[in-house]
Each structure stands twice: as C-alpha cells, then as structure tokens.
Amino acid sequence: MTLHQLAGGLRCPFCFSPGGQSLPLSPTGSLTLGCEHGHRFDVNKRGYISLLPPRTRVVGDSADMLAARDRFFSTGAYDPIAAAVATAVRDAAPAAPARIAEIGCGTGFYLAAAAERLGSSDVLAADLSPAAVRIAVQRVPDAVGVVLDVWQPLPLADVSRDVLLSVFAPRNLPEFARVLDENGCLVAVVPTGTHLREAREAGLALDVPDGKADDLVTAADPWFAEVARTTVEFTMELDRDALSALLGMGPSAHHSRRDSEYPDGADAVRRVTASVTVLTLRRKR
C-alpha cells in the first residue's frame, strides 16, 4: 500500500460543505496526507488514516467486542452470511475491476470474503473504531483504512466507489449515494425478526423488530432502488465459548455486560437461529 493508493478517493474532512466543492487529499510527506489549504493528516504505519471531524464524541466498538467478533467468526458459524454477501457484491459489481468499500467494517470479515470473490485490489475499510480499521487492513490484502464517523459527511470523494457494503452497521444513505458511481450499488445486511430468537427469548440479546429490510428500502427510496433480496437463515449449534463470543460481539454487549462475563441462563441456549436479509440497492440516477 502506497500513500498514493491511500489518498485515492479521499477528500479533506474540513474543506467541504454539503453540495459544495471538496478538496482531495494527496501525499505531502513520508507519512502524511494533506489538502491545498494546509490541513495535514498523519498516516499510521499500519496503513490507515484517521479523518474524524473535530470534537467527535462518539466511540466505536471496544477491544472486547472486536476480540469476541474475531473468536466467533473463527468458528465458521457465520460463513453462510459471508458467502451470501460475497455473492451479492459480485453480482452488483461492474465488469471492470470494482472499487469496493465497507462502511462499518469491524474486523473486515465480510469485506475479506467480498474482495476475495471479486479479486479486487481497490478495497477500502472504514470504521469509527481505529482498532477495527487496524484489524481489517491486516485481514484484507491491499486494503486501505480510514477512521471516520458515518453520521458526518464522509471524507470520501464523489463517485469514488462502485460498491458499498454495510453489514449490521449504521447507514448514511444520502452520503452513500454521493460516494457511489453512476449505477453503483449498496449491499446491506439487516437481521430479520427471527435472528438470534432463542437468545432473545432467554433475555440474552436485544429485540429485533420485524420488517427491517422493508424499512430500509423505504428509507432509501429517494436515492436507491432495490434490485435484489436474499434471505439467509440457518440454525447454529454453539458451545459455551461460541455463544459468549456471539453475545459479546454485537449491540447487546453495549447494554448488558462485559465480554468476559458469561450471562445467567446461557447454559440453556445451544441452538440459535441466524436469519438475515441481504439487500442490493442500486443508486438512482
């Protein structure tokens, strides 16, 4: 990964306004990117850069959550979801080498599967958590990493990506549309109402409302049109460690416990349903 590769498709997080002209970033030193107005950003030696706006108060996933995610993904339990994501990205990508980015990349598990299926070398991993971005760029060959806040104007250039991936992550739909090239696609994964049903019935996980996929399609309508939908549902047989990692890696970990704690009642849960919808939404012209 070179500085020129990292700078490609990035814009200064200070020098733009909604609907206004933005300034691209370019190498200004051995480990520095900057814009023509003099803003400078240090590049981590591990291959990523932080472009968070000033006074950002939100925080990303904790080290415990990321460690739990890595442990759970290593069991292979979510491999069917990763395979469905990779297929959706392949079908959404243009024939030429695709520029793919995952916004809310976590540890890069899904991005790695998609990039491998595509054979793409233009891959960007973005997350609010610097630790997550560090792990993702190590997992995905040739990926570049950006620390950003999805709820702020994204420090990504207009029409700079062919496919955006969002798996169990927040979505800034107008910004996603701006970043995507003409006919570009957003591949999004959302849980169905039966996802982790057994864990939720035992009081171990947060509730998942029905109809999240339809709600996303409705919310995205000003910028995107649905072109494909796949439901992936299967039963997982989880041991004590795998269940603890599953509960510790997701939003329930923010609300209920530390990853190191094994929750009361978990011994009664061994079979857990995974159920998600993989949506492909194409940018409207």
PDB file of N, CA, C and O in Angstrom, residues 156-207:
ATOM      1  N   LEU A 156     -14.901  10.839   1.757  1.00  0.00           N
ATOM      2  CA  LEU A 156     -14.692  10.092   0.530  1.00  0.00           C
ATOM      3  C   LEU A 156     -15.180  10.948  -0.638  1.00  0.00           C
ATOM      4  O   LEU A 156     -16.212  11.613  -0.545  1.00  0.00           O
ATOM      5  N   ALA A 157     -14.455  10.901  -1.730  1.00  0.00           N
ATOM      6  CA  ALA A 157     -14.775  11.746  -2.869  1.00  0.00           C
ATOM      7  C   ALA A 157     -16.071  11.311  -3.542  1.00  0.00           C
ATOM      8  O   ALA A 157     -16.516  10.159  -3.423  1.00  0.00           O
ATOM      9  N   ASP A 158     -16.683  12.227  -4.269  1.00  0.00           N
ATOM     10  CA  ASP A 158     -17.872  11.914  -5.060  1.00  0.00           C
ATOM     11  C   ASP A 158     -17.546  10.803  -6.062  1.00  0.00           C
ATOM     12  O   ASP A 158     -16.429  10.727  -6.596  1.00  0.00           O
ATOM     13  N   VAL A 159     -18.546   9.954  -6.322  1.00  0.00           N
ATOM     14  CA  VAL A 159     -18.492   8.868  -7.322  1.00  0.00           C
ATOM     15  C   VAL A 159     -17.151   8.125  -7.286  1.00  0.00           C
ATOM     16  O   VAL A 159     -16.564   7.819  -8.320  1.00  0.00           O
ATOM     17  N   SER A 160     -16.676   7.824  -6.092  1.00  0.00           N
ATOM     18  CA  SER A 160     -15.358   7.199  -5.943  1.00  0.00           C
ATOM     19  C   SER A 160     -15.410   5.700  -5.674  1.00  0.00           C
ATOM     20  O   SER A 160     -14.359   5.062  -5.596  1.00  0.00           O
ATOM     21  N   ARG A 161     -16.621   5.128  -5.543  1.00  0.00           N
ATOM     22  CA  ARG A 161     -16.764   3.703  -5.252  1.00  0.00           C
ATOM     23  C   ARG A 161     -17.853   3.100  -6.130  1.00  0.00           C
ATOM     24  O   ARG A 161     -18.855   3.745  -6.451  1.00  0.00           O
ATOM     25  N   ASP A 162     -17.659   1.829  -6.492  1.00  0.00           N
ATOM     26  CA  ASP A 162     -18.655   1.102  -7.283  1.00  0.00           C
ATOM     27  C   ASP A 162     -19.631   0.335  -6.400  1.00  0.00           C
ATOM     28  O   ASP A 162     -20.804   0.191  -6.744  1.00  0.00           O
ATOM     29  N   VAL A 163     -19.136  -0.189  -5.295  1.00  0.00           N
ATOM     30  CA  VAL A 163     -19.965  -0.965  -4.376  1.00  0.00           C
ATOM     31  C   VAL A 163     -19.632  -0.541  -2.955  1.00  0.00           C
ATOM     32  O   VAL A 163     -18.456  -0.453  -2.575  1.00  0.00           O
ATOM     33  N   LEU A 164     -20.676  -0.266  -2.169  1.00  0.00           N
ATOM     34  CA  LEU A 164     -20.529  -0.048  -0.737  1.00  0.00           C
ATOM     35  C   LEU A 164     -21.175  -1.215  -0.003  1.00  0.00           C
ATOM     36  O   LEU A 164     -22.252  -1.690  -0.391  1.00  0.00           O
ATOM     37  N   LEU A 165     -20.538  -1.649   1.047  1.00  0.00           N
ATOM     38  CA  LEU A 165     -21.018  -2.759   1.853  1.00  0.00           C
ATOM     39  C   LEU A 165     -21.317  -2.253   3.252  1.00  0.00           C
ATOM     40  O   LEU A 165     -20.526  -1.515   3.848  1.00  0.00           O
ATOM     41  N   SER A 166     -22.487  -2.640   3.780  1.00  0.00           N
ATOM     42  CA  SER A 166     -22.899  -2.240   5.127  1.00  0.00           C
ATOM     43  C   SER A 166     -23.567  -3.435   5.784  1.00  0.00           C
ATOM     44  O   SER A 166     -24.690  -3.810   5.432  1.00  0.00           O
ATOM     45  N   VAL A 167     -22.878  -4.046   6.738  1.00  0.00           N
ATOM     46  CA  VAL A 167     -23.358  -5.277   7.377  1.00  0.00           C
ATOM     47  C   VAL A 167     -23.605  -5.000   8.862  1.00  0.00           C
ATOM     48  O   VAL A 167     -22.660  -4.710   9.603  1.00  0.00           O
ATOM     49  N   PHE A 168     -24.868  -5.066   9.280  1.00  0.00           N
ATOM     50  CA  PHE A 168     -25.227  -4.788  10.677  1.00  0.00           C
ATOM     51  C   PHE A 168     -24.638  -3.453  11.128  1.00  0.00           C
ATOM     52  O   PHE A 168     -24.166  -3.323  12.266  1.00  0.00           O
ATOM     53  N   ALA A 169     -24.658  -2.456  10.269  1.00  0.00           N
ATOM     54  CA  ALA A 169     -23.976  -1.197  10.569  1.00  0.00           C
ATOM     55  C   ALA A 169     -24.886  -0.018  10.248  1.00  0.00           C
ATOM     56  O   ALA A 169     -25.827  -0.143   9.464  1.00  0.00           O
ATOM     57  N   PRO A 170     -24.623   1.156  10.836  1.00  0.00           N
ATOM     58  CA  PRO A 170     -25.403   2.357  10.501  1.00  0.00           C
ATOM     59  C   PRO A 170     -25.185   2.751   9.045  1.00  0.00           C
ATOM     60  O   PRO A 170     -24.118   2.496   8.469  1.00  0.00           O
ATOM     61  N   ARG A 171     -26.186   3.409   8.459  1.00  0.00           N
ATOM     62  CA  ARG A 171     -26.121   3.776   7.039  1.00  0.00           C
ATOM     63  C   ARG A 171     -26.507   5.237   6.860  1.00  0.00           C
ATOM     64  O   ARG A 171     -27.615   5.636   7.227  1.00  0.00           O
ATOM     65  N   ASN A 172     -25.613   6.009   6.301  1.00  0.00           N
ATOM     66  CA  ASN A 172     -25.870   7.399   5.940  1.00  0.00           C
ATOM     67  C   ASN A 172     -26.233   7.405   4.458  1.00  0.00           C
ATOM     68  O   ASN A 172     -25.376   7.564   3.585  1.00  0.00           O
ATOM     69  N   LEU A 173     -27.510   7.234   4.165  1.00  0.00           N
ATOM     70  CA  LEU A 173     -27.936   6.947   2.795  1.00  0.00           C
ATOM     71  C   LEU A 173     -27.627   8.061   1.801  1.00  0.00           C
ATOM     72  O   LEU A 173     -27.133   7.770   0.697  1.00  0.00           O
ATOM     73  N   PRO A 174     -27.882   9.337   2.115  1.00  0.00           N
ATOM     74  CA  PRO A 174     -27.522  10.362   1.127  1.00  0.00           C
ATOM     75  C   PRO A 174     -26.030  10.429   0.855  1.00  0.00           C
ATOM     76  O   PRO A 174     -25.603  10.645  -0.285  1.00  0.00           O
ATOM     77  N   GLU A 175     -25.221  10.219   1.887  1.00  0.00           N
ATOM     78  CA  GLU A 175     -23.776  10.208   1.683  1.00  0.00           C
ATOM     79  C   GLU A 175     -23.333   8.975   0.896  1.00  0.00           C
ATOM     80  O   GLU A 175     -22.436   9.045   0.049  1.00  0.00           O
ATOM     81  N   PHE A 176     -23.959   7.834   1.157  1.00  0.00           N
ATOM     82  CA  PHE A 176     -23.630   6.637   0.380  1.00  0.00           C
ATOM     83  C   PHE A 176     -23.920   6.867  -1.095  1.00  0.00           C
ATOM     84  O   PHE A 176     -23.134   6.474  -1.970  1.00  0.00           O
ATOM     85  N   ALA A 177     -25.053   7.500  -1.397  1.00  0.00           N
ATOM     86  CA  ALA A 177     -25.405   7.770  -2.791  1.00  0.00           C
ATOM     87  C   ALA A 177     -24.391   8.708  -3.442  1.00  0.00           C
ATOM     88  O   ALA A 177     -24.023   8.540  -4.611  1.00  0.00           O
ATOM     89  N   ARG A 178     -23.929   9.708  -2.698  1.00  0.00           N
ATOM     90  CA  ARG A 178     -22.946  10.645  -3.243  1.00  0.00           C
ATOM     91  C   ARG A 178     -21.636   9.958  -3.577  1.00  0.00           C
ATOM     92  O   ARG A 178     -21.001  10.242  -4.605  1.00  0.00           O
ATOM     93  N   VAL A 179     -21.223   9.039  -2.713  1.00  0.00           N
ATOM     94  CA  VAL A 179     -19.930   8.376  -2.884  1.00  0.00           C
ATOM     95  C   VAL A 179     -19.960   7.366  -4.028  1.00  0.00           C
ATOM     96  O   VAL A 179     -18.941   7.141  -4.690  1.00  0.00           O
ATOM     97  N   LEU A 180     -21.117   6.775  -4.296  1.00  0.00           N
ATOM     98  CA  LEU A 180     -21.212   5.739  -5.316  1.00  0.00           C
ATOM     99  C   LEU A 180     -21.182   6.326  -6.725  1.00  0.00           C
ATOM    100  O   LEU A 180     -21.749   7.377  -6.994  1.00  0.00           O
ATOM    101  N   ASP A 181     -20.547   5.590  -7.627  1.00  0.00           N
ATOM    102  CA  ASP A 181     -20.526   5.950  -9.038  1.00  0.00           C
ATOM    103  C   ASP A 181     -21.915   5.729  -9.639  1.00  0.00           C
ATOM    104  O   ASP A 181     -22.793   5.101  -9.021  1.00  0.00           O
ATOM    105  N   GLU A 182     -22.126   6.255 -10.824  1.00  0.00           N
ATOM    106  CA  GLU A 182     -23.391   6.021 -11.518  1.00  0.00           C
ATOM    107  C   GLU A 182     -23.622   4.519 -11.648  1.00  0.00           C
ATOM    108  O   GLU A 182     -22.714   3.758 -12.015  1.00  0.00           O
ATOM    109  N   ASN A 183     -24.819   4.083 -11.303  1.00  0.00           N
ATOM    110  CA  ASN A 183     -25.197   2.662 -11.282  1.00  0.00           C
ATOM    111  C   ASN A 183     -24.489   1.886 -10.175  1.00  0.00           C
ATOM    112  O   ASN A 183     -24.558   0.647 -10.155  1.00  0.00           O
ATOM    113  N   GLY A 184     -23.831   2.576  -9.257  1.00  0.00           N
ATOM    114  CA  GLY A 184     -23.217   1.887  -8.135  1.00  0.00           C
ATOM    115  C   GLY A 184     -24.257   1.298  -7.201  1.00  0.00           C
ATOM    116  O   GLY A 184     -25.428   1.687  -7.205  1.00  0.00           O
ATOM    117  N   CYS A 185     -23.834   0.326  -6.381  1.00  0.00           N
ATOM    118  CA  CYS A 185     -24.766  -0.411  -5.524  1.00  0.00           C
ATOM    119  C   CYS A 185     -24.332  -0.390  -4.067  1.00  0.00           C
ATOM    120  O   CYS A 185     -23.134  -0.413  -3.749  1.00  0.00           O
ATOM    121  N   LEU A 186     -25.331  -0.379  -3.205  1.00  0.00           N
ATOM    122  CA  LEU A 186     -25.162  -0.602  -1.779  1.00  0.00           C
ATOM    123  C   LEU A 186     -25.645  -2.008  -1.476  1.00  0.00           C
ATOM    124  O   LEU A 186     -26.783  -2.365  -1.792  1.00  0.00           O
ATOM    125  N   VAL A 187     -24.775  -2.821  -0.892  1.00  0.00           N
ATOM    126  CA  VAL A 187     -25.155  -4.156  -0.413  1.00  0.00           C
ATOM    127  C   VAL A 187     -25.255  -4.062   1.104  1.00  0.00           C
ATOM    128  O   VAL A 187     -24.261  -3.789   1.785  1.00  0.00           O
ATOM    129  N   ALA A 188     -26.455  -4.261   1.623  1.00  0.00           N
ATOM    130  CA  ALA A 188     -26.716  -4.092   3.051  1.00  0.00           C
ATOM    131  C   ALA A 188     -27.243  -5.394   3.639  1.00  0.00           C
ATOM    132  O   ALA A 188     -28.029  -6.105   3.002  1.00  0.00           O
ATOM    133  N   VAL A 189     -26.834  -5.689   4.850  1.00  0.00           N
ATOM    134  CA  VAL A 189     -27.306  -6.873   5.571  1.00  0.00           C
ATOM    135  C   VAL A 189     -28.021  -6.409   6.825  1.00  0.00           C
ATOM    136  O   VAL A 189     -27.452  -5.668   7.635  1.00  0.00           O
ATOM    137  N   VAL A 190     -29.279  -6.844   6.977  1.00  0.00           N
ATOM    138  CA  VAL A 190     -30.069  -6.487   8.153  1.00  0.00           C
ATOM    139  C   VAL A 190     -30.667  -7.759   8.744  1.00  0.00           C
ATOM    140  O   VAL A 190     -30.986  -8.707   8.023  1.00  0.00           O
ATOM    141  N   PRO A 191     -30.841  -7.813  10.066  1.00  0.00           N
ATOM    142  CA  PRO A 191     -31.427  -9.004  10.682  1.00  0.00           C
ATOM    143  C   PRO A 191     -32.921  -9.057  10.453  1.00  0.00           C
ATOM    144  O   PRO A 191     -33.592  -8.031  10.336  1.00  0.00           O
ATOM    145  N   THR A 192     -33.458 -10.272  10.380  1.00  0.00           N
ATOM    146  CA  THR A 192     -34.904 -10.444  10.356  1.00  0.00           C
ATOM    147  C   THR A 192     -35.418 -10.557  11.794  1.00  0.00           C
ATOM    148  O   THR A 192     -34.640 -10.595  12.750  1.00  0.00           O
ATOM    149  N   GLY A 193     -36.725 -10.650  11.930  1.00  0.00           N
ATOM    150  CA  GLY A 193     -37.328 -10.740  13.259  1.00  0.00           C
ATOM    151  C   GLY A 193     -37.017 -12.027  13.995  1.00  0.00           C
ATOM    152  O   GLY A 193     -37.235 -12.109  15.219  1.00  0.00           O
ATOM    153  N   THR A 194     -36.494 -13.033  13.301  1.00  0.00           N
ATOM    154  CA  THR A 194     -36.151 -14.301  13.961  1.00  0.00           C
ATOM    155  C   THR A 194     -34.654 -14.434  14.239  1.00  0.00           C
ATOM    156  O   THR A 194     -34.220 -15.462  14.765  1.00  0.00           O
ATOM    157  N   HIS A 195     -33.877 -13.427  13.920  1.00  0.00           N
ATOM    158  CA  HIS A 195     -32.438 -13.515  14.138  1.00  0.00           C
ATOM    159  C   HIS A 195     -32.136 -13.609  15.637  1.00  0.00           C
ATOM    160  O   HIS A 195     -32.622 -12.805  16.444  1.00  0.00           O
ATOM    161  N   LEU A 196     -31.359 -14.622  16.006  1.00  0.00           N
ATOM    162  CA  LEU A 196     -30.965 -14.878  17.400  1.00  0.00           C
ATOM    163  C   LEU A 196     -32.189 -15.016  18.312  1.00  0.00           C
ATOM    164  O   LEU A 196     -32.156 -14.642  19.484  1.00  0.00           O
ATOM    165  N   ARG A 197     -33.241 -15.599  17.781  1.00  0.00           N
ATOM    166  CA  ARG A 197     -34.518 -15.696  18.500  1.00  0.00           C
ATOM    167  C   ARG A 197     -34.358 -16.379  19.853  1.00  0.00           C
ATOM    168  O   ARG A 197     -34.888 -15.905  20.868  1.00  0.00           O
ATOM    169  N   GLU A 198     -33.646 -17.486  19.892  1.00  0.00           N
ATOM    170  CA  GLU A 198     -33.522 -18.233  21.135  1.00  0.00           C
ATOM    171  C   GLU A 198     -32.769 -17.433  22.202  1.00  0.00           C
ATOM    172  O   GLU A 198     -33.123 -17.474  23.385  1.00  0.00           O
ATOM    173  N   ALA A 199     -31.743 -16.718  21.792  1.00  0.00           N
ATOM    174  CA  ALA A 199     -31.004 -15.886  22.749  1.00  0.00           C
ATOM    175  C   ALA A 199     -31.864 -14.737  23.245  1.00  0.00           C
ATOM    176  O   ALA A 199     -31.807 -14.368  24.431  1.00  0.00           O
ATOM    177  N   ARG A 200     -32.690 -14.169  22.382  1.00  0.00           N
ATOM    178  CA  ARG A 200     -33.559 -13.073  22.799  1.00  0.00           C
ATOM    179  C   ARG A 200     -34.650 -13.566  23.738  1.00  0.00           C
ATOM    180  O   ARG A 200     -35.006 -12.893  24.705  1.00  0.00           O
ATOM    181  N   GLU A 201     -35.182 -14.759  23.472  1.00  0.00           N
ATOM    182  CA  GLU A 201     -36.215 -15.310  24.344  1.00  0.00           C
ATOM    183  C   GLU A 201     -35.671 -15.603  25.733  1.00  0.00           C
ATOM    184  O   GLU A 201     -36.418 -15.570  26.722  1.00  0.00           O
ATOM    185  N   ALA A 202     -34.356 -15.882  25.817  1.00  0.00           N
ATOM    186  CA  ALA A 202     -33.714 -16.120  27.112  1.00  0.00           C
ATOM    187  C   ALA A 202     -33.258 -14.821  27.772  1.00  0.00           C
ATOM    188  O   ALA A 202     -32.639 -14.860  28.845  1.00  0.00           O
ATOM    189  N   GLY A 203     -33.545 -13.684  27.146  1.00  0.00           N
ATOM    190  CA  GLY A 203     -33.169 -12.397  27.704  1.00  0.00           C
ATOM    191  C   GLY A 203     -31.696 -12.067  27.555  1.00  0.00           C
ATOM    192  O   GLY A 203     -31.173 -11.215  28.284  1.00  0.00           O
ATOM    193  N   LEU A 204     -31.030 -12.693  26.581  1.00  0.00           N
ATOM    194  CA  LEU A 204     -29.588 -12.517  26.419  1.00  0.00           C
ATOM    195  C   LEU A 204     -29.213 -11.530  25.320  1.00  0.00           C
ATOM    196  O   LEU A 204     -28.042 -11.171  25.197  1.00  0.00           O
ATOM    197  N   ALA A 205     -30.170 -11.131  24.502  1.00  0.00           N
ATOM    198  CA  ALA A 205     -29.881 -10.246  23.375  1.00  0.00           C
ATOM    199  C   ALA A 205     -31.017  -9.253  23.199  1.00  0.00           C
ATOM    200  O   ALA A 205     -32.144  -9.483  23.652  1.00  0.00           O
ATOM    201  N   LEU A 206     -30.700  -8.158  22.512  1.00  0.00           N
ATOM    202  CA  LEU A 206     -31.697  -7.124  22.275  1.00  0.00           C
ATOM    203  C   LEU A 206     -32.732  -7.580  21.257  1.00  0.00           C
ATOM    204  O   LEU A 206     -32.461  -8.407  20.386  1.00  0.00           O
ATOM    205  N   ASP A 207     -33.932  -7.016  21.358  1.00  0.00           N
ATOM    206  CA  ASP A 207     -35.008  -7.360  20.446  1.00  0.00           C
ATOM    207  C   ASP A 207     -34.687  -6.870  19.037  1.00  0.00           C
ATOM    208  O   ASP A 207     -34.000  -5.873  18.843  1.00  0.00           O
TER     209      ASP A 207
END
